[in-house]
Coordinates of C-alpha atoms and ligand atoms in Angstrom, one line a residue:
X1 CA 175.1 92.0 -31.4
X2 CA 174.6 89.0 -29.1
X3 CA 175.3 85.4 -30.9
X4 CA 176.4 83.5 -28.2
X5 CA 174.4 82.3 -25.2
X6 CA 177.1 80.6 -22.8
X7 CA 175.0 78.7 -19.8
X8 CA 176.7 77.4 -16.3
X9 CA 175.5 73.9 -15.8
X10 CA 175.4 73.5 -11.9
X11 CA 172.6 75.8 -10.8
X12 CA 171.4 77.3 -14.8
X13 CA 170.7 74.0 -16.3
X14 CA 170.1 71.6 -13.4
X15 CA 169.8 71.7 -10.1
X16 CA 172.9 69.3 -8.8
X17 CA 173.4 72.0 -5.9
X18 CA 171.4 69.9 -3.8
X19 CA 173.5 66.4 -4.5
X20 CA 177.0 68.6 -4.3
X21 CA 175.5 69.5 -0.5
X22 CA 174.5 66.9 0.5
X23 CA 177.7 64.8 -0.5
X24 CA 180.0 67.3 1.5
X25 CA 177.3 67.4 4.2
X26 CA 177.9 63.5 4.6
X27 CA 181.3 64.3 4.6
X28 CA 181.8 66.7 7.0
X29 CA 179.3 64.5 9.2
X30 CA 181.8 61.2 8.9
X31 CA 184.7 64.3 9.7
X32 CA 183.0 65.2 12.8
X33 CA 181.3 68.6 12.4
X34 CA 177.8 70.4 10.9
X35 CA 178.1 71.9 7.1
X36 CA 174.8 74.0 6.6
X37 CA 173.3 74.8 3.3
X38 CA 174.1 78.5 3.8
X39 CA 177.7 77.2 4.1
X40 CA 177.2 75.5 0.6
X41 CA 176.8 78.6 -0.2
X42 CA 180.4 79.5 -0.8
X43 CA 181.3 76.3 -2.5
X44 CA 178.5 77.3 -5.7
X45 CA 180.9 77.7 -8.9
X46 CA 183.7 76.8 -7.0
X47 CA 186.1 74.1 -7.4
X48 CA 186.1 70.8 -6.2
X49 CA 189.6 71.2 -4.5
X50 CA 188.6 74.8 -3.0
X51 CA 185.5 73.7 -1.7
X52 CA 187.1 71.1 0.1
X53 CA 189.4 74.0 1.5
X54 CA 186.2 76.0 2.3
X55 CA 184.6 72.6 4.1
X56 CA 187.6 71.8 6.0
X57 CA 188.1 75.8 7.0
X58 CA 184.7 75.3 8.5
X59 CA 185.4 72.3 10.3
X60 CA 189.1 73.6 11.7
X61 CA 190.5 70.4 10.4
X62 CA 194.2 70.2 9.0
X63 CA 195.3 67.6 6.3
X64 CA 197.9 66.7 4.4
X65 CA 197.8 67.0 0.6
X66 CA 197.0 63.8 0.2
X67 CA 194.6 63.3 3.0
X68 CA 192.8 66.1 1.0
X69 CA 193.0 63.9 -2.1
X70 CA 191.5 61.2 -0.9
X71 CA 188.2 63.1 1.1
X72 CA 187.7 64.9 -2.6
X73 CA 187.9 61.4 -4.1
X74 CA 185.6 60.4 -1.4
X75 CA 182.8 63.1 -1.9
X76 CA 182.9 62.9 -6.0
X77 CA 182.8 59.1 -5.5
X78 CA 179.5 59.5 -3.3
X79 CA 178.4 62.9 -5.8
X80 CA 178.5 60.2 -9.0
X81 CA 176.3 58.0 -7.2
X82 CA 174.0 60.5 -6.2
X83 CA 174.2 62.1 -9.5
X84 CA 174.0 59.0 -11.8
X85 CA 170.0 58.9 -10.8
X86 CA 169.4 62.5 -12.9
X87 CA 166.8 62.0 -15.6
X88 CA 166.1 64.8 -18.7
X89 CA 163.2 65.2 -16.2
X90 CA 165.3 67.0 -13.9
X91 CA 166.2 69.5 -16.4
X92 CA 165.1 73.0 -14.4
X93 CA 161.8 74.2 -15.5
X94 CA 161.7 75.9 -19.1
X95 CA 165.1 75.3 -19.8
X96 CA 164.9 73.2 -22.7
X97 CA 162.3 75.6 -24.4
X98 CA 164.9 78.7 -24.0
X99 CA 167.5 76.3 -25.5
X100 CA 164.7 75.9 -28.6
X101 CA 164.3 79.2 -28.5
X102 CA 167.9 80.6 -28.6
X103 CA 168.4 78.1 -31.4
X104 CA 165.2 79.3 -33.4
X105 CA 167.0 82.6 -33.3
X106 CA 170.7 81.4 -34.8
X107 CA 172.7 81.9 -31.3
X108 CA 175.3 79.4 -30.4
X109 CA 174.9 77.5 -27.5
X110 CA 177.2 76.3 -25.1
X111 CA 178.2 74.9 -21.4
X112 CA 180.9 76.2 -19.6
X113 CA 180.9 74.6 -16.2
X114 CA 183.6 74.0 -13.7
X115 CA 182.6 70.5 -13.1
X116 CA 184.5 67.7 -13.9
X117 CA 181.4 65.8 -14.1
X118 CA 180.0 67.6 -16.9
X119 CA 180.0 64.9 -19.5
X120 CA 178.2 62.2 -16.7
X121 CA 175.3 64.8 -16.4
X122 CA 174.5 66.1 -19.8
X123 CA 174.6 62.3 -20.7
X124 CA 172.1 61.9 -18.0
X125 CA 170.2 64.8 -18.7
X126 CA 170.2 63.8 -23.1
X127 CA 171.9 66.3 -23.9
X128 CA 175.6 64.9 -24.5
X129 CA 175.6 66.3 -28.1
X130 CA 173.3 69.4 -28.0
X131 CA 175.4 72.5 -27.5
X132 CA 177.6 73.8 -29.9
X133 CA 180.6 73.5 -27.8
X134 CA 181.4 72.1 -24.1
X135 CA 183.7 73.4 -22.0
X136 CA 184.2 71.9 -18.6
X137 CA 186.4 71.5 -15.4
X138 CA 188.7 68.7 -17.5
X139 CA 189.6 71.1 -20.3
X140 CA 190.3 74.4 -18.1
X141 CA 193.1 74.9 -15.2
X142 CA 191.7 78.2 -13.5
X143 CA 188.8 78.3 -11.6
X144 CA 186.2 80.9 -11.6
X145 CA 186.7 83.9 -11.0
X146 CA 188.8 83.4 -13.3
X147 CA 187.4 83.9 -16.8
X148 CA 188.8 81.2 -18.6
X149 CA 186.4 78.9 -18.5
X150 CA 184.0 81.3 -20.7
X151 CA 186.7 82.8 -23.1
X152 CA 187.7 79.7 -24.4
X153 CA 183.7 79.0 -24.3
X154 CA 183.0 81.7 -26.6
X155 CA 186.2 81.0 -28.7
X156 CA 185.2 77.8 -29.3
X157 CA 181.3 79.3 -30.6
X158 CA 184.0 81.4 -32.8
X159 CA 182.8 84.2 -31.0
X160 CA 184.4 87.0 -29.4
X161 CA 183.5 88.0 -25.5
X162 CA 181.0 91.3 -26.7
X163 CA 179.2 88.9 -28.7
X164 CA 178.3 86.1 -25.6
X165 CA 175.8 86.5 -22.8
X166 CA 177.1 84.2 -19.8
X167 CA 174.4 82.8 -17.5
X168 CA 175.6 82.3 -13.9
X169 CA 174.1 81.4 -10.3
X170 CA 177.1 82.2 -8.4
X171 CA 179.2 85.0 -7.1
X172 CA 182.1 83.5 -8.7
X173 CA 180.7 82.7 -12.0
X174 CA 179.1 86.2 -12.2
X175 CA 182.4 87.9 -11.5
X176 CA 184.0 85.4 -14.1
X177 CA 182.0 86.7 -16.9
X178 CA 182.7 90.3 -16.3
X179 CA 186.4 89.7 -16.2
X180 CA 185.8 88.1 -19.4
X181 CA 184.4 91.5 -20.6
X182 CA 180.6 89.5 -21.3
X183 CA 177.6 90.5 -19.7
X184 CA 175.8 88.1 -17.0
X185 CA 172.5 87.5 -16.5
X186 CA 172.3 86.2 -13.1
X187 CA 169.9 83.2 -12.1
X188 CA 168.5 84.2 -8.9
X189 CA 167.8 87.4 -7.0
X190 CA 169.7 90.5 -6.7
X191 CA 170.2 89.5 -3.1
X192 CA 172.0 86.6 -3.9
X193 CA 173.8 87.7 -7.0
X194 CA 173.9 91.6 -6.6
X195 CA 176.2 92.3 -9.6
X196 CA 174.9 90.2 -12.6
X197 CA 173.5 92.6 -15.5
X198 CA 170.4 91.4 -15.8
X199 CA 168.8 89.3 -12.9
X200 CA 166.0 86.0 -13.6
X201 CA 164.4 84.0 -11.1
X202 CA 163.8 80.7 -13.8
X203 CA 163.8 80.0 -17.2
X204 CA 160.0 79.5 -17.1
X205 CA 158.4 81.5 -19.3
X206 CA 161.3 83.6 -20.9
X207 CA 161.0 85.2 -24.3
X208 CA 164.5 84.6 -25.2
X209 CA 164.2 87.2 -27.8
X210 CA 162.9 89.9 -25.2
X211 CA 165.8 88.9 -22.8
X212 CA 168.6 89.6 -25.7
X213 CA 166.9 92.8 -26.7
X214 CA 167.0 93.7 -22.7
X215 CA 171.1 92.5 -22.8
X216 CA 172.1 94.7 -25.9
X217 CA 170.2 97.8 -24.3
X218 CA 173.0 97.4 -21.2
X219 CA 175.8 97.4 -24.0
X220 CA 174.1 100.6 -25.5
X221 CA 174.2 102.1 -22.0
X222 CA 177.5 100.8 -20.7
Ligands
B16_1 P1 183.0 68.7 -9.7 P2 179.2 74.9 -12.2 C1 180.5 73.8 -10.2 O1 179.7 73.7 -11.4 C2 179.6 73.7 -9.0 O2 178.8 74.8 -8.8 C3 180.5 73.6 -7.7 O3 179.8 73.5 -6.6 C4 181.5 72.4 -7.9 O4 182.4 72.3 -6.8 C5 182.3 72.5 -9.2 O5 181.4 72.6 -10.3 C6 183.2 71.4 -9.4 O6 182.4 70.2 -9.6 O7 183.4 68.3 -8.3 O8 181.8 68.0 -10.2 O9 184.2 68.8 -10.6 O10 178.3 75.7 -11.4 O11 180.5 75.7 -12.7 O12 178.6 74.3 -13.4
MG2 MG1 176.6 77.1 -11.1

């Protein structure tokens, strides 16, 4: 029986995929070369020290370790700005009613993000003391696809992994989940995230119970 809901933040909750691109998209420009959105693609779920890898990979440029420290420093000086203007209006639509709604029903809630920025944004979004437990770039050491970020997520609901659902809108975080043994319910299309469980488009309108009926159904058939 499903009692945890673990949500992503970057992507699930808000939409801070646009301030992470365009960030690295100044970047790249001061560094000399074009960084598309389809590029900023890979860097979704990923670290802030691997997308720099990714960004420079793109641009063919070489730097020392701490040449890499400092453009990182650079781009999550310039992401804090850019991020510092979020309101609880930027919330993505129907998210805080599925929150309601997962709480109505007795789930545990929780973030588990790989953003070092976590606590800046849920204190700009209002929501610095909402979920039940917060796990974010600063407490873990492995990335996604790794799945540590969402087993110590749903150890510290006091659940096990069979009794989380993980929402993810990347690759990475997807794969994450499943090495975590949880299923994912991918936020975007099947195109974009082709092995997630169970795929939404938004949060508008979702029956949260309907959606946790659909998710223990899959652990029937699995
Ligand atoms: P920061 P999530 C991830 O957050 C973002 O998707 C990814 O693009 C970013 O590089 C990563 O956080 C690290 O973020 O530089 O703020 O520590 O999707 O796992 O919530
Ligand atoms: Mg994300």
């Amino acid at each position: 029986m499903i009692q945890g809901c673990i949500f992503d933040l970057d992507g699930v909750i808000v939409d801070t995929a646009r301030f992470h691109f365009q960030a690295w998209q100044e970047l790249a420009h001061e560094l000399g070369f074009e960084f598309t959105e389809k590029d900023n693609e890979r860097l979704k779920g990923v670290s802030r020290m691997q997308s720099l890898e990714i960004l420079l990979e793109i641009g063919g440029i070489k730097a020392t370790e701490e040449e890499k420290k400092a453009l990182a420093d650079r781009k999550n000086q310039r992401y804090r700005e850019l991020i510092s203007t979020l309101t609880p209006q930027d919330l993505l639509p129907g998210v805080m009613d599925f929150l309601y709604q997962a709480r109505r029903l007795n789930k545990n809630i929780a973030i588990a993000s790989a953003s070092k920025n976590t606590p800046l944004i849920l204190e700009r979004l209002g929501l610095s003391n909402f979920f039940d437990a917060v796990v974010d770039g600063n407490k873990i050491t492995k990335a996604k696809p790794d799945p540590e970020v969402f087993i110590t997520a749903a150890k510290e609901l006091g659940l096990v992994p069979e009794e989380c659902v993980v929402f993810e809108d990347a690759v990475a975080g997807v794969k994450a989940a499943h090495l975590g043994g949880m299923i994912a319910i991918g936020v975007g299309t099947k195109d974009r995230l082709p092995d997630a469980d169970i795929n939404i488009l938004s949060f508008q309108g979702l029956r949260c119970k309907h959606l946790l009926e659909q998710v223990q159904n899959k652990i029937e058939i699995y």
